[in-house]
CSV table of C-alpha atoms and ligand atoms in Angstrom, one decimal:
chain,number,residue,atom,x,y,z
A,1,MET,CA,50.3,-6.3,12.1
A,2,THR,CA,51.3,-8.8,9.3
A,3,GLY,CA,50.5,-7.8,5.8
A,4,GLU,CA,49.4,-4.4,4.4
A,5,MET,CA,48.8,-1.7,6.6
A,6,TRP,CA,45.8,0.4,6.0
A,7,ASP,CA,45.8,3.8,4.7
A,8,THR,CA,43.9,5.7,7.5
A,9,LEU,CA,42.6,4.8,10.8
A,10,TRP,CA,40.1,6.6,12.6
A,11,VAL,CA,39.9,6.2,16.5
A,12,ASP,CA,38.3,8.1,19.4
A,13,VAL,CA,35.0,8.2,17.4
A,14,ASN,CA,31.5,7.0,17.9
A,15,LEU,CA,29.9,5.0,14.9
A,16,ALA,CA,26.5,5.3,13.7
A,17,THR,CA,26.9,2.2,11.3
A,18,MET,CA,23.2,2.1,10.6
A,19,VAL,CA,23.5,-1.6,10.5
A,20,ASP,CA,19.9,-3.0,11.2
A,21,GLY,CA,19.0,-5.3,13.6
A,22,GLY,CA,21.3,-4.5,16.6
A,23,GLU,CA,21.8,-1.3,18.8
A,24,PRO,CA,19.8,1.7,17.8
A,25,TYR,CA,21.7,3.6,14.7
A,26,GLY,CA,23.7,0.7,14.6
A,27,ALA,CA,25.9,2.6,17.2
A,28,VAL,CA,29.2,1.6,18.4
A,29,ARG,CA,30.9,4.0,21.1
A,30,ASP,CA,34.5,4.3,21.2
A,31,GLY,CA,34.7,2.9,17.7
A,32,ALA,CA,37.4,2.8,15.1
A,33,VAL,CA,37.5,2.7,11.3
A,34,GLY,CA,40.3,1.3,9.1
A,35,ILE,CA,40.5,2.3,5.4
A,36,SER,CA,42.4,0.7,2.8
A,37,ALA,CA,42.2,1.3,-0.9
A,38,GLY,CA,39.1,3.3,-0.7
A,39,ARG,CA,37.1,0.5,1.3
A,40,LEU,CA,36.6,0.0,4.9
A,41,ALA,CA,38.9,-2.5,6.3
A,42,PHE,CA,37.8,-2.4,10.0
A,43,VAL,CA,34.5,-1.3,11.5
A,44,GLY,CA,33.8,-1.8,15.4
A,45,PRO,CA,34.9,-1.2,19.1
A,46,ARG,CA,38.6,0.0,19.2
A,47,ALA,CA,39.1,-2.7,21.8
A,48,GLY,CA,38.5,-5.0,18.9
A,49,LEU,CA,41.5,-3.6,16.9
A,50,PRO,CA,44.2,-6.3,15.9
A,51,GLY,CA,47.0,-4.2,17.1
A,52,ALA,CA,48.4,-0.8,18.4
A,53,PRO,CA,46.8,1.9,16.2
A,54,GLN,CA,50.1,3.2,15.0
A,55,SER,CA,50.9,-0.5,14.0
A,56,LEU,CA,48.1,-0.5,11.7
A,57,ALA,CA,47.9,2.2,9.5
A,58,GLN,CA,50.0,4.9,7.7
A,59,ASP,CA,47.7,7.9,8.9
A,60,VAL,CA,46.0,7.5,12.5
A,61,ARG,CA,43.3,10.1,13.0
A,62,SER,CA,41.6,11.1,16.4
A,63,GLY,CA,38.1,11.9,15.7
A,64,ARG,CA,38.4,13.7,19.1
A,65,GLY,CA,34.8,12.1,20.2
A,66,ARG,CA,32.8,13.0,16.9
A,67,TRP,CA,30.2,10.8,15.5
A,68,VAL,CA,30.8,9.0,12.3
A,69,SER,CA,28.1,7.7,9.8
A,70,PRO,CA,28.0,6.8,6.3
A,71,GLY,CA,28.1,9.3,3.8
A,72,LEU,CA,24.5,10.6,3.2
A,73,ILE,CA,22.8,9.6,0.0
A,74,ASP,CA,20.4,11.8,-1.7
A,75,CYS,CA,18.5,9.4,-4.0
A,76,HIS,CA,16.0,11.5,-5.9
A,77,THR,CA,17.1,15.1,-7.4
A,78,HIS,CA,16.5,16.7,-10.4
A,79,LEU,CA,19.9,18.5,-10.0
A,80,VAL,CA,20.4,19.6,-13.5
A,81,TYR,CA,18.1,22.3,-14.8
A,82,GLY,CA,17.8,25.9,-16.6
A,83,GLY,CA,16.1,28.8,-15.4
A,84,ASN,CA,14.3,29.2,-12.3
A,85,ARG,CA,10.2,29.3,-11.2
A,86,ALA,CA,10.3,31.5,-8.2
A,87,HIS,CA,7.3,33.3,-10.1
A,88,GLU,CA,5.4,30.0,-10.0
A,89,PHE,CA,5.9,29.8,-6.3
A,90,GLU,CA,4.1,33.1,-5.8
A,91,GLN,CA,1.5,32.0,-8.1
A,92,ARG,CA,1.0,29.2,-5.8
A,93,LEU,CA,1.2,31.5,-2.9
A,94,ALA,CA,-1.8,33.6,-4.7
A,95,GLY,CA,-4.0,30.5,-4.9
A,96,ALA,CA,-2.9,28.5,-8.2
A,97,SER,CA,-2.5,24.8,-7.8
A,98,TYR,CA,0.4,23.3,-9.0
A,99,GLU,CA,-1.7,21.2,-11.4
A,100,GLU,CA,-3.2,24.5,-12.8
A,101,ILE,CA,0.1,25.9,-13.4
A,102,ALA,CA,1.4,22.8,-15.4
A,103,THR,CA,-2.0,22.7,-17.4
A,104,ALA,CA,-1.6,26.2,-18.4
A,105,GLY,CA,2.0,25.4,-20.0
A,106,GLY,CA,4.1,26.6,-17.0
A,107,GLY,CA,5.6,23.9,-14.4
A,108,ILE,CA,7.9,21.1,-15.9
A,109,LEU,CA,7.3,22.7,-19.3
A,110,SER,CA,8.6,26.5,-18.9
A,111,THR,CA,11.8,24.1,-17.0
A,112,VAL,CA,12.0,22.2,-20.5
A,113,MET,CA,12.4,25.4,-22.5
A,114,ALA,CA,15.3,26.8,-20.3
A,115,THR,CA,16.9,23.7,-20.0
A,116,ARG,CA,16.7,23.2,-23.9
A,117,GLU,CA,18.4,26.7,-24.3
A,118,ALA,CA,21.2,26.3,-21.4
A,119,THR,CA,24.9,25.6,-22.8
A,120,GLU,CA,26.3,22.4,-20.9
A,121,ALA,CA,28.6,24.6,-19.6
A,122,ARG,CA,25.7,26.7,-17.9
A,123,LEU,CA,23.9,23.8,-16.8
A,124,LEU,CA,27.0,22.3,-15.1
A,125,ASP,CA,27.7,25.8,-13.2
A,126,SER,CA,24.3,26.1,-12.1
A,127,ALA,CA,24.1,22.3,-10.9
A,128,LEU,CA,27.4,22.6,-9.0
A,129,ALA,CA,26.2,25.5,-7.1
A,130,ARG,CA,23.4,23.2,-5.5
A,131,LEU,CA,25.3,20.0,-5.6
A,132,ASP,CA,27.9,22.1,-3.3
A,133,ARG,CA,25.1,23.1,-0.6
A,134,LEU,CA,24.2,19.2,-0.7
A,135,LEU,CA,27.9,18.1,-0.4
A,136,ALA,CA,28.5,20.6,2.7
A,137,GLU,CA,25.9,18.7,4.7
A,138,GLY,CA,27.7,15.3,3.9
A,139,VAL,CA,26.3,13.9,0.8
A,140,THR,CA,28.8,11.5,-0.7
A,141,THR,CA,26.4,9.9,-3.2
A,142,ILE,CA,23.4,11.4,-5.4
A,143,GLU,CA,20.7,10.3,-7.9
A,144,ILE,CA,20.3,12.7,-10.6
A,145,LYS,CA,17.4,12.8,-13.3
A,146,SER,CA,17.0,14.0,-16.7
A,147,GLY,CA,13.4,14.8,-17.9
A,148,TYR,CA,13.7,18.5,-18.5
A,149,GLY,CA,14.9,18.0,-22.2
A,150,LEU,CA,12.0,15.7,-23.6
A,151,ASP,CA,14.1,15.6,-26.8
A,152,LEU,CA,17.1,13.4,-27.6
A,153,PRO,CA,20.0,16.0,-27.6
A,154,THR,CA,18.7,17.8,-24.1
A,155,GLU,CA,18.2,14.5,-22.3
A,156,LEU,CA,21.6,13.5,-23.1
A,157,LYS,CA,23.0,16.8,-22.6
A,158,MET,CA,21.6,16.7,-18.9
A,159,LEU,CA,22.7,13.1,-18.2
A,160,THR,CA,26.3,14.2,-19.7
A,161,VAL,CA,26.4,17.1,-16.9
A,162,ALA,CA,25.2,15.0,-14.5
A,163,ARG,CA,27.9,12.7,-15.1
A,164,ARG,CA,30.5,15.5,-15.3
A,165,LEU,CA,29.7,16.5,-11.9
A,166,ALA,CA,31.1,13.3,-10.4
A,167,LYS,CA,34.5,14.3,-12.0
A,168,GLU,CA,34.2,18.4,-10.7
A,169,ARG,CA,33.5,17.2,-6.9
A,170,PRO,CA,34.0,14.4,-4.6
A,171,VAL,CA,30.8,12.7,-5.0
A,172,SER,CA,29.2,9.7,-6.7
A,173,VAL,CA,26.7,10.3,-9.1
A,174,ARG,CA,23.9,7.5,-10.3
A,175,THR,CA,22.1,9.0,-13.2
A,176,THR,CA,18.4,8.3,-14.1
A,177,LEU,CA,16.8,8.6,-17.4
A,178,LEU,CA,13.2,10.4,-17.0
A,179,GLY,CA,12.0,10.8,-20.5
A,180,ALA,CA,8.5,10.4,-19.4
A,181,HIS,CA,8.5,13.3,-17.1
A,182,ALA,CA,5.9,15.3,-19.4
A,183,VAL,CA,4.6,15.5,-22.9
A,184,PRO,CA,6.9,18.1,-24.9
A,185,PRO,CA,5.3,20.7,-27.1
A,186,GLU,CA,6.2,19.0,-30.1
A,187,PHE,CA,4.0,16.1,-29.2
A,188,VAL,CA,1.0,18.0,-27.8
A,189,GLY,CA,-1.9,15.7,-27.7
A,190,ARG,CA,0.0,12.6,-28.7
A,191,PRO,CA,1.5,11.3,-25.5
A,192,ASP,CA,1.4,7.6,-27.0
A,193,ASP,CA,3.6,8.7,-29.9
A,194,TYR,CA,5.9,10.5,-27.3
A,195,ILE,CA,6.1,7.5,-25.4
A,196,ASP,CA,7.0,5.6,-28.6
A,197,PHE,CA,10.1,7.9,-29.2
A,198,VAL,CA,11.1,7.8,-25.8
A,199,CYS,CA,11.1,3.9,-25.9
A,200,ARG,CA,12.8,3.6,-29.7
A,201,GLU,CA,15.1,6.4,-29.5
A,202,VAL,CA,15.7,7.9,-26.1
A,203,ILE,CA,16.3,4.9,-23.9
A,204,PRO,CA,18.3,3.1,-26.3
A,205,ALA,CA,20.5,6.3,-27.0
A,206,ALA,CA,21.2,6.9,-23.5
A,207,ALA,CA,21.9,2.9,-22.7
A,208,LYS,CA,24.3,3.1,-25.6
A,209,ALA,CA,26.1,5.8,-24.3
A,210,GLY,CA,26.3,4.5,-21.2
A,211,LEU,CA,24.7,7.7,-19.6
A,212,ALA,CA,21.8,6.3,-17.7
A,213,ASP,CA,21.9,4.0,-14.7
A,214,ALA,CA,18.2,3.5,-14.3
A,215,VAL,CA,15.0,4.7,-15.9
A,216,ASP,CA,12.0,6.7,-14.0
A,217,ALA,CA,8.8,8.0,-15.2
A,218,PHE,CA,5.9,10.3,-13.7
A,219,CYS,CA,2.6,8.2,-13.4
A,220,GLU,CA,0.0,10.8,-12.9
A,221,ARG,CA,-3.0,12.7,-14.3
A,222,ILE,CA,-0.8,15.5,-15.8
A,223,GLY,CA,1.9,12.9,-16.7
A,224,PHE,CA,1.6,9.3,-18.1
A,225,THR,CA,-0.8,6.4,-17.7
A,226,PRO,CA,0.0,3.0,-15.9
A,227,GLU,CA,-0.3,1.8,-19.5
A,228,GLN,CA,2.5,4.4,-21.0
A,229,THR,CA,4.4,3.9,-18.0
A,230,ALA,CA,4.8,0.1,-18.4
A,231,ARG,CA,5.9,0.4,-22.1
A,232,VAL,CA,8.6,2.8,-20.7
A,233,PHE,CA,9.6,0.0,-18.1
A,234,ASP,CA,9.7,-2.5,-20.9
A,235,ALA,CA,11.9,-0.5,-23.0
A,236,ALA,CA,14.2,-0.2,-19.7
A,237,ALA,CA,14.3,-4.1,-19.4
A,238,VAL,CA,15.5,-4.7,-23.0
A,239,HIS,CA,18.8,-2.7,-22.0
A,240,ASP,CA,18.6,-4.2,-18.3
A,241,LEU,CA,18.2,-0.9,-16.8
A,242,PRO,CA,16.4,-0.8,-13.3
A,243,VAL,CA,13.3,1.2,-12.9
A,244,LYS,CA,11.8,3.5,-10.4
A,245,LEU,CA,8.6,5.6,-10.6
A,246,HIS,CA,7.1,9.0,-9.3
A,247,ALA,CA,4.0,7.2,-8.3
A,248,GLU,CA,1.0,8.7,-6.5
A,249,GLN,CA,2.2,12.1,-5.8
A,250,LEU,CA,-0.7,13.9,-6.7
A,251,SER,CA,-3.4,11.1,-7.1
A,252,ASP,CA,-3.7,7.1,-7.1
A,253,GLN,CA,-2.9,5.9,-10.6
A,254,GLY,CA,-1.9,2.3,-9.3
A,255,GLY,CA,1.6,3.4,-10.2
A,256,ALA,CA,3.1,1.7,-7.3
A,257,GLN,CA,1.5,-2.0,-8.2
A,258,LEU,CA,3.0,-0.9,-11.6
A,259,ALA,CA,6.3,-0.4,-10.2
A,260,ALA,CA,6.1,-3.5,-7.8
A,261,ARG,CA,5.4,-5.7,-10.9
A,262,TYR,CA,8.3,-4.6,-12.6
A,263,GLY,CA,10.5,-5.1,-9.8
A,264,ALA,CA,11.1,-1.4,-9.4
A,265,LEU,CA,14.1,-0.2,-7.0
A,266,SER,CA,11.8,2.5,-5.7
A,267,ALA,CA,8.6,4.1,-6.2
A,268,ASP,CA,8.7,7.8,-4.9
A,269,HIS,CA,6.3,10.4,-3.5
A,270,LEU,CA,3.5,7.7,-2.4
A,271,GLU,CA,1.0,10.6,-0.6
A,272,TYR,CA,-1.9,9.0,-2.3
A,273,VAL,CA,-0.9,5.3,-2.5
A,274,SER,CA,-3.5,2.7,-1.5
A,275,SER,CA,-3.3,-0.3,0.8
A,276,GLU,CA,-3.0,-2.4,-2.5
A,277,GLY,CA,-0.1,-0.7,-3.8
A,278,VAL,CA,2.0,-0.9,-0.5
A,279,GLU,CA,1.1,-4.5,-0.2
A,280,ALA,CA,2.7,-4.9,-3.7
A,281,MET,CA,5.8,-2.9,-2.5
A,282,ALA,CA,6.1,-5.1,0.4
A,283,GLN,CA,6.3,-8.0,-1.6
A,284,SER,CA,8.6,-6.7,-4.6
A,285,GLY,CA,10.9,-4.9,-2.0
A,286,THR,CA,10.6,-1.6,-3.7
A,287,VAL,CA,11.6,1.1,-1.6
A,288,ALA,CA,9.2,3.7,-0.6
A,289,VAL,CA,11.1,7.2,-1.2
A,290,LEU,CA,9.7,10.0,0.9
A,291,LEU,CA,9.9,13.5,0.0
A,292,PRO,CA,8.9,15.6,2.5
A,293,GLY,CA,10.2,18.8,0.2
A,294,ALA,CA,7.6,18.6,-2.2
A,295,PHE,CA,4.8,17.8,0.3
A,296,TYR,CA,5.8,20.9,2.3
A,297,VAL,CA,6.0,23.5,-0.6
A,298,LEU,CA,3.0,22.3,-2.3
A,299,LYS,CA,1.4,22.6,1.1
A,300,GLU,CA,0.1,18.8,0.4
A,301,THR,CA,-2.1,17.9,3.4
A,302,ARG,CA,-2.3,13.8,2.9
A,303,LYS,CA,0.6,12.0,4.1
A,304,PRO,CA,2.5,8.8,2.8
A,305,PRO,CA,1.0,6.0,5.0
A,306,ILE,CA,3.8,5.6,6.9
A,307,ASP,CA,2.2,3.0,9.6
A,308,ALA,CA,1.3,0.8,6.7
A,309,PHE,CA,4.9,0.9,5.4
A,310,ARG,CA,6.4,0.2,8.8
A,311,ARG,CA,3.9,-2.5,9.3
A,312,LEU,CA,4.5,-4.4,6.2
A,313,GLY,CA,8.2,-3.5,5.9
A,314,VAL,CA,8.4,-1.4,3.3
A,315,PRO,CA,11.8,0.1,3.4
A,316,MET,CA,11.7,3.9,3.5
A,317,ALA,CA,14.2,6.3,2.2
A,318,VAL,CA,14.2,10.2,2.3
A,319,SER,CA,15.4,12.5,-0.3
A,320,THR,CA,15.2,16.2,-1.5
A,321,ASP,CA,13.7,15.9,-4.6
A,322,CYS,CA,15.9,18.9,-5.5
A,323,ASN,CA,13.9,20.4,-8.4
A,324,PRO,CA,12.8,23.9,-9.6
A,325,GLY,CA,9.0,23.4,-8.9
A,326,SER,CA,7.9,21.4,-6.4
A,327,SER,CA,11.0,21.1,-4.2
A,328,PRO,CA,13.7,23.9,-4.4
A,329,VAL,CA,15.7,22.2,-1.6
A,330,THR,CA,19.4,21.8,-1.2
A,331,SER,CA,19.5,20.5,2.5
A,332,LEU,CA,18.8,16.8,3.0
A,333,LEU,CA,19.3,17.4,7.0
A,334,LEU,CA,16.1,19.3,6.6
A,335,MET,CA,14.4,16.8,4.8
A,336,VAL,CA,15.4,14.3,7.6
A,337,ASN,CA,13.8,16.8,10.3
A,338,MET,CA,10.9,17.2,7.8
A,339,ALA,CA,10.6,13.5,7.7
A,340,CYS,CA,10.3,13.2,11.3
A,341,VAL,CA,7.9,16.5,11.9
A,342,LEU,CA,5.8,16.0,9.0
A,343,PHE,CA,5.4,12.5,8.4
A,344,GLY,CA,6.2,10.8,12.0
A,345,LEU,CA,9.6,9.1,11.2
A,346,THR,CA,11.6,8.2,14.0
A,347,VAL,CA,14.9,9.8,13.8
A,348,GLU,CA,16.6,6.4,13.5
A,349,GLU,CA,14.1,5.9,10.4
A,350,ALA,CA,14.9,9.1,9.0
A,351,LEU,CA,18.5,8.5,9.2
A,352,ALA,CA,18.3,5.2,7.6
A,353,GLY,CA,16.1,7.0,4.9
A,354,VAL,CA,19.4,9.0,3.9
A,355,THR,CA,21.7,6.2,4.4
A,356,ARG,CA,20.9,2.5,4.3
A,357,ASN,CA,17.6,2.7,2.5
A,358,ALA,CA,18.6,5.5,0.1
A,359,ALA,CA,21.5,3.1,-1.0
A,360,ARG,CA,18.8,0.4,-1.4
A,361,ALA,CA,16.8,2.8,-3.8
A,362,LEU,CA,19.7,3.0,-6.1
A,363,GLY,CA,20.6,-0.6,-6.2
A,364,LEU,CA,23.7,0.1,-4.1
A,365,SER,CA,23.1,-1.8,-1.0
A,366,ARG,CA,26.3,-3.8,-1.7
A,367,SER,CA,28.5,-0.9,-1.5
A,368,ARG,CA,27.2,1.8,0.4
A,369,GLY,CA,24.6,2.9,2.9
A,370,THR,CA,26.4,1.2,5.9
A,371,LEU,CA,29.6,1.0,7.9
A,372,GLU,CA,30.8,-2.3,7.0
A,373,VAL,CA,33.8,-3.8,6.0
A,374,GLY,CA,34.1,-4.3,2.2
A,375,LYS,CA,32.0,-1.1,1.4
A,376,VAL,CA,33.2,2.1,-0.2
A,377,ALA,CA,34.8,4.4,2.3
A,378,ASP,CA,32.3,7.2,2.3
A,379,LEU,CA,31.9,8.9,6.0
A,380,ALA,CA,30.5,11.7,7.4
A,381,VAL,CA,32.1,13.1,10.7
A,382,TRP,CA,29.6,15.1,12.6
A,383,ASN,CA,30.4,17.6,15.5
A,384,ILE,CA,27.0,16.3,17.3
A,385,GLU,CA,26.3,14.8,20.9
A,386,SER,CA,24.1,12.0,19.5
A,387,PRO,CA,22.7,10.7,16.2
A,388,ALA,CA,19.4,12.7,17.3
A,389,ASP,CA,21.0,16.1,16.5
A,390,LEU,CA,21.2,15.6,12.9
A,391,ALA,CA,17.2,15.6,12.7
A,392,TYR,CA,16.7,17.9,15.6
A,393,ALA,CA,18.7,21.1,15.1
A,394,VAL,CA,17.0,22.7,12.1
A,395,GLY,CA,19.2,24.8,10.0
A,396,ALA,CA,22.3,23.5,11.8
A,397,ASN,CA,24.7,22.0,9.8
A,398,PRO,CA,27.1,20.1,12.2
A,399,LEU,CA,29.4,18.5,9.4
A,400,HIS,CA,32.9,18.5,10.4
A,401,GLU,CA,34.4,16.6,7.3
A,402,VAL,CA,33.5,14.1,4.9
A,403,VAL,CA,35.4,11.1,3.5
A,404,HIS,CA,34.7,10.2,0.0
A,405,ALA,CA,36.0,6.6,-1.5
A,406,GLY,CA,38.7,6.8,1.5
A,407,LYS,CA,39.9,10.1,0.6
A,408,GLN,CA,39.2,13.4,2.7
A,409,GLY,CA,36.6,15.2,0.6
A,410,ASN,CA,35.5,19.0,1.5
A,411,SER,CA,35.9,19.8,5.1
A,412,ARG,CA,34.2,23.0,6.7
A,413,ALA,CA,36.4,23.4,9.7
A,414,PRO,CA,40.5,22.7,9.7
A,415,ARG,CA,41.6,19.9,11.6
B,1,DI6,N1,7.4,15.3,-9.4
B,1,DI6,C1,8.1,15.9,-8.9
B,1,DI6,O1,8.1,16.3,-7.4
B,1,DI6,C2,9.2,16.9,-9.8
B,1,DI6,N2,8.7,15.8,-11.0
B,1,DI6,C3,8.1,15.1,-10.8
B,1,DI6,O2,7.2,14.2,-11.2
B,1,DI6,C4,8.7,18.0,-10.0
B,1,DI6,C5,9.2,18.6,-11.3
B,1,DI6,C6,9.0,19.9,-11.5
B,1,DI6,O3,8.0,20.7,-10.9
B,1,DI6,O4,9.6,20.8,-12.1
B,2,FE,FE1,10.8,14.1,-8.4
């Protein structure tokens, strides 16, 4: 080959490129993937390679017929937090509701106390344990929210820990400031004053420190009103930060319409979204992030309107919502299964939900989410017969190895 050789060339692999519009899963049988300087330099059938493999790359690897997909993307997590809320799980099993526990001062606020007390080192350690479980299943990009500090130092501490995780492990981290998650004890009965504080102090400080890639809020009876949420979004816009929203998880607040009006990257949960909300999201191209773990753990019975999303072309993503209250989940593949079984997604839709559409929910469509030339070389290599195995085999982990930005990440089995 003339010019530079690629760093790595994978052959004898089947590709689930997850590129939309062609074969199911964007599949390419007997494919090849070339990697150069951390980016994808070739993606296609082996027969389309511009020369003999050995002439193309320093390092030629056989996948031995395995499947390669984009690295998985967990686009909605609260991975960094202190404490544990197993006792609330027991209370809910005994009949208490999530909202009752929150109103009585438990719920999010109990995690706020534990997170304020925890040192940065301790938060890092506990988050790493959870992160490692996600990475072991092929995750290469994760979004992590703040929201358990609700004061300036702790919100910044959480975001700092989230950024540090990307230095400790082969993973890309996107941080989201969720200052408007709940009203902290210092502002009880004064939610508007708390929103002022978030807008005037927390968002500017996080933006100035480069600690936030996006801003989120919890628009809910036990969270904030659409008006309060709009003020948070206005403050985010001042700092050019994209927005996302916890919308319509427990009740319909019109949050989806609000998110759409602000061109939000995503609206998340959406069990109670109205048809107006779905239409607004379709117009604005806002991704619907589905969180079957929270639906399952809270024994929710109302499902997000999957048919309406499909009909109107609202892109659907799927995520763990990893958090200590409503979704203590550290398996993205389990969420893929649950999105199919509980919500009725096809396997292809669910896998698009943890790749292509998850990238879009993070504003990363140009660099991640599919196997396409020019994108970051984030790959998951699987011991499976077909992509459907990833949704079908509950509790199995067929990951063989991971490549993050062109470099071999954690592998489960020796090659
Ligand atoms: N919705 C959720 O699912 C998480 N936050 C939110 O607004 C749960 C947070 C928690 O219960 O700790
Ligand atoms: Fe959440």
